[in-house]
Coordinates of C-alpha atoms in Angstrom, one line a residue:
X1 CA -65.6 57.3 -10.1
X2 CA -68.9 59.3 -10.7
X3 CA -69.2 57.5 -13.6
X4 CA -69.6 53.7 -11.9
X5 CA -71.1 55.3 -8.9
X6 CA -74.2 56.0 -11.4
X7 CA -74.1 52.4 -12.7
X8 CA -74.3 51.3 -9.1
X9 CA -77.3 53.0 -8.5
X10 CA -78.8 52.2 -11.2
X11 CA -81.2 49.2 -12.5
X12 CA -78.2 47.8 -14.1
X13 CA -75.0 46.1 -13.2
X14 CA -74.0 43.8 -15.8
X15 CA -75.8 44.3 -19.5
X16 CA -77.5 47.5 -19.3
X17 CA -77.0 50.3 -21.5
X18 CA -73.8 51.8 -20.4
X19 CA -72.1 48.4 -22.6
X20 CA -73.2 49.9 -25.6
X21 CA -72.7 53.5 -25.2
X22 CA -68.7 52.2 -24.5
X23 CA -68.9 50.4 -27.8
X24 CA -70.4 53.1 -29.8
X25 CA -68.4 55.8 -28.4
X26 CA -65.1 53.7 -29.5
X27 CA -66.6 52.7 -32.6
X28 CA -67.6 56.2 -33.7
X29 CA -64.0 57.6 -32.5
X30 CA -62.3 55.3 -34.9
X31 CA -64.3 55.3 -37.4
X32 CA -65.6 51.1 -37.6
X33 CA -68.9 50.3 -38.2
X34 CA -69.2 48.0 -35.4
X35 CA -67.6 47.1 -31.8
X36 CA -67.9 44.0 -29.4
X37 CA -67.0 44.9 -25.9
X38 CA -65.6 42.2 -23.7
X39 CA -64.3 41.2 -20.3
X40 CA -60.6 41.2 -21.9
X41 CA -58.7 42.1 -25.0
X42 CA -57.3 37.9 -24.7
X43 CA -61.2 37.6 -25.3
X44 CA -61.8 39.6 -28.1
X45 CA -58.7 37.9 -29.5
X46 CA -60.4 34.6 -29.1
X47 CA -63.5 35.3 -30.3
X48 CA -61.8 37.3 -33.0
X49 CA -60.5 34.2 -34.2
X50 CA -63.0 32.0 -33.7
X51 CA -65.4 34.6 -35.8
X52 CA -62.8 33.7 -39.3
X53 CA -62.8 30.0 -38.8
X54 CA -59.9 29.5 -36.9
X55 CA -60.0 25.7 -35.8
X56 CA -57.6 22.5 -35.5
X57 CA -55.8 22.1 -38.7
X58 CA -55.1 26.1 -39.3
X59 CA -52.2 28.1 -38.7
X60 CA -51.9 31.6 -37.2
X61 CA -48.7 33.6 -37.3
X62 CA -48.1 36.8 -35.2
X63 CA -45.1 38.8 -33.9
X64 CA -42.8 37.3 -31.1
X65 CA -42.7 40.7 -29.4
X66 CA -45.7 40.6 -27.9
X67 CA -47.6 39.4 -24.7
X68 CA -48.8 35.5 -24.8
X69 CA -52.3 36.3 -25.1
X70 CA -51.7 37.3 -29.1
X71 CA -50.1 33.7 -30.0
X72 CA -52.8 31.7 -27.3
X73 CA -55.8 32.7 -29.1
X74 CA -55.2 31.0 -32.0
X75 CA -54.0 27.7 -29.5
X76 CA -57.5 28.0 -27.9
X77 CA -59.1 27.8 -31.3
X78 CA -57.0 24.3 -31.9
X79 CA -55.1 25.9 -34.6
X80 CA -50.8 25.9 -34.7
X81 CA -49.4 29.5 -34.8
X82 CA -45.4 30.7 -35.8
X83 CA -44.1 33.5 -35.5
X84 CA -42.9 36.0 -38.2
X85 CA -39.5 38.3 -37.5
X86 CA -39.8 42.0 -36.3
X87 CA -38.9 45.3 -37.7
X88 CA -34.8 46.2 -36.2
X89 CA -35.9 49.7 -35.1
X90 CA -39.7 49.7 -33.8
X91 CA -40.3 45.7 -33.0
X92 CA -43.2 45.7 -34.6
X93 CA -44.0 42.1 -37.3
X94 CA -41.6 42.9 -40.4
X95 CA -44.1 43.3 -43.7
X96 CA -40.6 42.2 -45.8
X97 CA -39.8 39.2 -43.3
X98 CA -43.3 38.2 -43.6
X99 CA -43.7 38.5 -47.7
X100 CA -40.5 36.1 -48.0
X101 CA -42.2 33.5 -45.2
X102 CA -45.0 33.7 -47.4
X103 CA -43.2 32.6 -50.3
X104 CA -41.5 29.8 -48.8
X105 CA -44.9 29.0 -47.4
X106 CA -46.4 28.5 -50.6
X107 CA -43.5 26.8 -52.1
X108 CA -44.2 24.2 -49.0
X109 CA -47.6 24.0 -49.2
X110 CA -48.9 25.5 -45.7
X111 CA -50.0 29.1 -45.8
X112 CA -51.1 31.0 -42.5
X113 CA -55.4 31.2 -42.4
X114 CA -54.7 34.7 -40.3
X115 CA -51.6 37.1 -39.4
X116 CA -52.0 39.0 -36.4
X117 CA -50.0 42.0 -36.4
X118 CA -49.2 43.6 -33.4
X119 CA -48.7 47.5 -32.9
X120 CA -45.8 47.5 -30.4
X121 CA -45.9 50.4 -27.8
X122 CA -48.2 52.0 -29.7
X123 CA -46.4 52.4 -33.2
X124 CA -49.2 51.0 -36.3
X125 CA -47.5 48.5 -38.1
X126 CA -47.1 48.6 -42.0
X127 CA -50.7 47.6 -42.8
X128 CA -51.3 48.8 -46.0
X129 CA -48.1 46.7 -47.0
X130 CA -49.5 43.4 -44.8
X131 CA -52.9 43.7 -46.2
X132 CA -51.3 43.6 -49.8
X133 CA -49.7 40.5 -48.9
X134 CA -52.9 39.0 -47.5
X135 CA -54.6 39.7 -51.3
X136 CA -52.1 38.1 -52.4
X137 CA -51.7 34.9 -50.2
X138 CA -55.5 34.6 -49.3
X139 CA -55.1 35.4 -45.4
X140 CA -57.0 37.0 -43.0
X141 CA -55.9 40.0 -40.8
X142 CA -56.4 40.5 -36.7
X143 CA -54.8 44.1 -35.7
X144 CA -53.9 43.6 -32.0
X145 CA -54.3 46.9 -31.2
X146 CA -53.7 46.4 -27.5
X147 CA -51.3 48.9 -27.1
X148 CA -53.0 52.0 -29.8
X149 CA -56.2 53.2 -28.8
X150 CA -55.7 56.9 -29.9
X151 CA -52.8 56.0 -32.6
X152 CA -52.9 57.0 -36.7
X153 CA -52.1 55.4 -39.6
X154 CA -51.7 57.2 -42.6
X155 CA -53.7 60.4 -40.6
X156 CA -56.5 57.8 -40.0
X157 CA -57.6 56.6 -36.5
X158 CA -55.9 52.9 -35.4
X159 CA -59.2 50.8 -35.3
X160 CA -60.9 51.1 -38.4
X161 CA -60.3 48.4 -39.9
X162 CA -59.3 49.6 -43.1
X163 CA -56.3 47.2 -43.9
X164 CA -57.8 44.2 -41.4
X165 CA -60.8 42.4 -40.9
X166 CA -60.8 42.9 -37.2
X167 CA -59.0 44.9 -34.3
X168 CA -59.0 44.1 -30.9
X169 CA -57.9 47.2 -28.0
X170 CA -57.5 46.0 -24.3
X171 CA -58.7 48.2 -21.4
X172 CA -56.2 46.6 -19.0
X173 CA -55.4 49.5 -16.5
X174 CA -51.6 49.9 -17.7
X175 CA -53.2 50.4 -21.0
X176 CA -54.0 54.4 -22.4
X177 CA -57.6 54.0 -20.9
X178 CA -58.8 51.1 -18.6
X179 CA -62.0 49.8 -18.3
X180 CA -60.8 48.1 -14.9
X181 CA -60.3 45.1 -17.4
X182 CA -62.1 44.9 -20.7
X183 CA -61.3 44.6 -24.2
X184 CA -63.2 45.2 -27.4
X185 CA -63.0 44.1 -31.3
X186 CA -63.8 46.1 -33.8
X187 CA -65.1 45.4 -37.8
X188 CA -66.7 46.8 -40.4
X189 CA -67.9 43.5 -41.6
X190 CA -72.2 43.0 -39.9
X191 CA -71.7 39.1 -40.1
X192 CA -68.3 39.1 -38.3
X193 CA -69.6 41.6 -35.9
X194 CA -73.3 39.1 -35.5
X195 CA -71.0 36.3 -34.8
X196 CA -68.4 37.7 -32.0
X197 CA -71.6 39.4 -30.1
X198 CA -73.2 35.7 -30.0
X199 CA -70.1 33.6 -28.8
X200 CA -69.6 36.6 -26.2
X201 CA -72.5 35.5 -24.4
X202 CA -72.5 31.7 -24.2
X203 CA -73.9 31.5 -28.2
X204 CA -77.4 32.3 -26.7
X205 CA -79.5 34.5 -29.4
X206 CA -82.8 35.9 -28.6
X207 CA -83.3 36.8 -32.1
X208 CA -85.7 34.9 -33.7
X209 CA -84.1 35.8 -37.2
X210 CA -81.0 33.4 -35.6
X211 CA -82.8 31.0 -33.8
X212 CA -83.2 27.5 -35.9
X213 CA -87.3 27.4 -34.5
X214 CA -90.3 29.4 -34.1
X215 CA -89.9 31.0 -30.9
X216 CA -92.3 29.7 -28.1
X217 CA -93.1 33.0 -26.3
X218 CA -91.2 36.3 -25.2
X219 CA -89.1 34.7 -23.4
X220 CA -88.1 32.2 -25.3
X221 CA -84.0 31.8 -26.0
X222 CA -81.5 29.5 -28.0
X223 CA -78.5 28.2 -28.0
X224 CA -76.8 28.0 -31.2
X225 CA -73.6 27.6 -31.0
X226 CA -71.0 27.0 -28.3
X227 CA -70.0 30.4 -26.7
X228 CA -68.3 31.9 -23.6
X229 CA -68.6 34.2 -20.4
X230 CA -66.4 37.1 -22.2
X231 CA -69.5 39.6 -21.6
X232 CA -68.0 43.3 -20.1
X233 CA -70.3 44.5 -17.6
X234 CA -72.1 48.3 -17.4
X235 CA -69.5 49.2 -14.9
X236 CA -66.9 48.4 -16.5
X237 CA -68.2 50.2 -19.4
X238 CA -69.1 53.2 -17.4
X239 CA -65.6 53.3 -16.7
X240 CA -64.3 53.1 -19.7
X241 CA -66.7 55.5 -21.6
X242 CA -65.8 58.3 -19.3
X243 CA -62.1 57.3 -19.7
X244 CA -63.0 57.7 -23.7
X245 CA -63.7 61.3 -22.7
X246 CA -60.3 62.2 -22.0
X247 CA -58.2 59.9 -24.9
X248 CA -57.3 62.9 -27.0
X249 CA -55.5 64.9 -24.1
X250 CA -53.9 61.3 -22.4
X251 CA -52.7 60.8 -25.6
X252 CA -51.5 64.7 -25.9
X253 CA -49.5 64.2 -22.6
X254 CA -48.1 60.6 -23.7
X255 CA -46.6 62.6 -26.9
X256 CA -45.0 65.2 -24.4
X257 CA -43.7 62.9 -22.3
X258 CA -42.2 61.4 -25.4
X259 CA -40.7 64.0 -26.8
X260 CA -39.3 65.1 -23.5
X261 CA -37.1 61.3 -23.2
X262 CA -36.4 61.8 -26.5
X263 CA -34.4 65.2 -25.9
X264 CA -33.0 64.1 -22.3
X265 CA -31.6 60.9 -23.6
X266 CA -30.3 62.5 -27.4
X267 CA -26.7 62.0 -25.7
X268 CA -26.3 58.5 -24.1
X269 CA -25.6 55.6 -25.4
X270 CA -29.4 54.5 -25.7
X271 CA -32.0 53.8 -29.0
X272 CA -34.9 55.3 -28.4
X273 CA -38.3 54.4 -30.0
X274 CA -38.5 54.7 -33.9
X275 CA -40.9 56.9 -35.7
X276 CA -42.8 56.7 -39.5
X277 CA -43.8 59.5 -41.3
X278 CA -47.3 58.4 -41.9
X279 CA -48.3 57.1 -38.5
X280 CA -48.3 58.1 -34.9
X281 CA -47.7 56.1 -31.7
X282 CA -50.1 56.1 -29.3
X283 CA -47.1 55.9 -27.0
X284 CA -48.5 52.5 -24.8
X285 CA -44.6 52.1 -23.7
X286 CA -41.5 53.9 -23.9
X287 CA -38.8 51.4 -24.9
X288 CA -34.9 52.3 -24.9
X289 CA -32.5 49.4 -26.8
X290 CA -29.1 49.7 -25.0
X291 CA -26.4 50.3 -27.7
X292 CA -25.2 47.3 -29.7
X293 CA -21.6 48.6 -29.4
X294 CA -22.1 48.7 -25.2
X295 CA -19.9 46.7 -23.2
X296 CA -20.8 43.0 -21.8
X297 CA -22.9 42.7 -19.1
X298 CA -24.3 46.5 -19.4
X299 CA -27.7 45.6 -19.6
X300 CA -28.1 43.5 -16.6
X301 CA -25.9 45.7 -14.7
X302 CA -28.4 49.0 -16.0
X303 CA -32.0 47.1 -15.5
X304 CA -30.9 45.4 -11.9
X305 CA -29.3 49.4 -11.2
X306 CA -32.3 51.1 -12.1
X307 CA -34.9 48.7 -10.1
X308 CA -32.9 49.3 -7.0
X309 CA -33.2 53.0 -7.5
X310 CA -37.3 52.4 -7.2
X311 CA -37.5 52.8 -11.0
X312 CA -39.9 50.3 -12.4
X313 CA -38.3 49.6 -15.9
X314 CA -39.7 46.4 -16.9
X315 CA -38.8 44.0 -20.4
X316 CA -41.7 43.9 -23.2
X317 CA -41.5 41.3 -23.9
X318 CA -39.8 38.1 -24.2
X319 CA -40.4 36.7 -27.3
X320 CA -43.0 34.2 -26.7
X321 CA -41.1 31.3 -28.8
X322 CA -38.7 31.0 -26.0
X323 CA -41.6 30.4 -23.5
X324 CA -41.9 26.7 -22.1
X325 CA -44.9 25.7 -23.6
X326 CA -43.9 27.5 -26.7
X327 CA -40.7 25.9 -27.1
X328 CA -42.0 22.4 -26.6
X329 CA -43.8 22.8 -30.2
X330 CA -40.4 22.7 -31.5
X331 CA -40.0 26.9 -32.7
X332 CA -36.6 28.1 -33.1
X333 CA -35.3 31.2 -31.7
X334 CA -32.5 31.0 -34.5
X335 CA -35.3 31.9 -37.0
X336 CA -36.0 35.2 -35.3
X337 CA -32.5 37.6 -35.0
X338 CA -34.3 41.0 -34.8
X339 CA -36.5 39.4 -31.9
X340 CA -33.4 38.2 -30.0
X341 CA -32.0 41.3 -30.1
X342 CA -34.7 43.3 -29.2
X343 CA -34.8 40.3 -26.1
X344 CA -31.1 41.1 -25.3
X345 CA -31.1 44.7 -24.9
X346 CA -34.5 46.6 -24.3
X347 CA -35.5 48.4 -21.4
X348 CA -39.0 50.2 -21.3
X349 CA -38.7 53.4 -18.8
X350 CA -42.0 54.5 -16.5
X351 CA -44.3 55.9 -18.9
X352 CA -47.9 56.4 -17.8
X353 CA -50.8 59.1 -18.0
X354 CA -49.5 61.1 -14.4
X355 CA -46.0 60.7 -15.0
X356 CA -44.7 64.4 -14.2
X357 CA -41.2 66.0 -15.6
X358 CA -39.6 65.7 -11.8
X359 CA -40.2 62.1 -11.9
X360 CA -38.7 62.1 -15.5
X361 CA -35.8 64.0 -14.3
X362 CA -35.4 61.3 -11.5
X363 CA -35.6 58.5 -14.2
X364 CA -33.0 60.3 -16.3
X365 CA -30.3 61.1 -13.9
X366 CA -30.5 57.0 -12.8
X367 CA -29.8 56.3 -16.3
X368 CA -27.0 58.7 -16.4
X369 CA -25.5 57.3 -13.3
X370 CA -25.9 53.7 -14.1
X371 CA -24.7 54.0 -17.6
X372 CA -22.1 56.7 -16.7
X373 CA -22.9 58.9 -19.2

């Protein structure tokens, strides 16, 4: 609060300097040369896009398990997008499910210009294994990173790029720090990075090394290329700069919280979230798969129980092929198993930065009742 209350009475509303003292703080935390704040992370998956070519003709595949945004940013930019099938035990895009699409692919003449993988509640996907493939097939890589500010890979900070040419993080408040709303990508690549900053802000430069004249005076502006409104402003930033601040110990108390479900659900009939050995979750969601062996009509009967106990499980997500608009470009859900039954039988429990062990307990013992364990 002190934080925006300074931007507020300052000289500065929208882009003063607190923008880039957000983007530097996350850039320098995950160690990427460069970061493009925004007014969302659906922005910064746009512009993302947009930045490697993306346009009508193209095809973009991502992970069904995910929020629309990740498969509409590639739609804005005119391009198709499918969907590749997710991992059984963490939901997140499957690098051997997407090595054999690749191959048929090929064999058919129509090979994906980017793969967005998505890092599902916080778990990093296999990147070193997707960015093999994309040597190999001559793609491009987008981590949506939405849900794994504060997450490792390989003992390496989610975010720098290593295995991708860009990663986007959202700031959306249900996310491990908010910006109010905001989202920012991140690169190590200068021209990718020169390019999001300019169709952030409408494509206007005011760097003469861009423009395609001699500038007339001081303040004298182009427009080079068609752009968008995606600009953050400082107080958002100021928000999210002092939320930065705190990551390390929101992320401490998301693993505690983890760790505690973990133990209190050990003996019902529940699948709690996978782990890797060489990564960490940044624990964005806690997600429970009721057992496959459970009787009909369990799930229903445990979601509708638990939301009429005041607990506010939710579904992340349904797959975004069975959406309307989705479903009207002809994608099967027949192609996807591991999606469907992540669809049929997930259930992610309260997890949040206050969440306290009596609330826990409370969340528990309705499970226990409902399930009748």
């Amino acid at each position: 609060i002190a934080a925006v209350v300074s931007v507020l009475r300052s000289d500065w509303l929208t882009q003063g300097p607190a923008v880039p003292a957000f983007e530097q703080a996350v850039a320098g935390y995950c160690g990427a040369a460069h970061a493009v704040a925004v007014n969302s992370a659906t922005s910064a998956l746009h512009i993302a896009c947009l930045a490697l070519g993306v346009g009508p003709g193209d095809l973009v595949w991502t992970s069904p398990i995910t929020f629309v945004a990740t498969a509409n940013c590639a739609r804005y930019c005119g391009a198709d997008v499918d969907f590749v099938d997710v991992e059984p035990d963490t939901a997140n895009l499957c690098a051997i499910a997407l090595g054999e699409k690749l191959e048929r692919a090929r064999q058919a003449g129509r090979l994906p210009k980017v793969v967005i993988p998505v890092h599902f509640a916080g778990l990093p996907c296999d990147m070193q294994a997707i960015h093999a493939l994309s040597k190999k097939y001559g793609f491009r890589i987008i981590e949506d990173a939405s849900h794994a500010i504060g997450a490792r890979y390989q003992g390496e900070p989610t975010g720098n790029c290593r295995y991708s040419d860009i990663t986007v993080f959202s700031f959306h408040p249900v996310k491990i720090i908010t910006s109010g709303e905001g989202g920012m990508a991140l690169t190590n690549d200068p021209a990718l990075a020169t390019r999001m900053e300019l169709l952030r802000s409408h494509g206007v430069t005011r760097d003469p090394a861009q423009m395609e004249s001699e500038p007339h005076g001081p303040w004298y502006y182009e427009q080079i290329e068609l752009g968008f409104n995606y600009r953050m402003t400082d107080i958002h930033a100021a928000l999210g700069l002092s939320q930065m601040m705190h990551l390390d110990d929101f992320i401490l108390h998301r693993d505690e919280v983890a760790g505690r479900y973990h133990a209190l659900l050990s003996d019902m009939p529940l699948v709690g979230p996978a782990t890797r050995a060489d990564r960490s979750s940044a624990h964005h969601l806690y997600v429970v798969r009721i057992s496959d062996e459970a009787e009909t009509g369990l799930y229903q009967r445990v979601f509708s129980g638990l939301r009429s106990l005041g607990i506010g499980v939710n579904l992340h997500y349904i797959p975004v092929y069975r959406q309307p608009y989705y479903q009207r470009l002809g994608i099967d859900a027949r192609d996807f198993p591991e999606a469907e039954r992540h669809y049929a039988a997930s259930i992610s429990l309260p997890m949040y930065a206050g969440l306290q062990p009596l609330q826990q307990d409370e969340v528990v013992a309705a499970l226990h009742e409902e399930l009748g364990a």
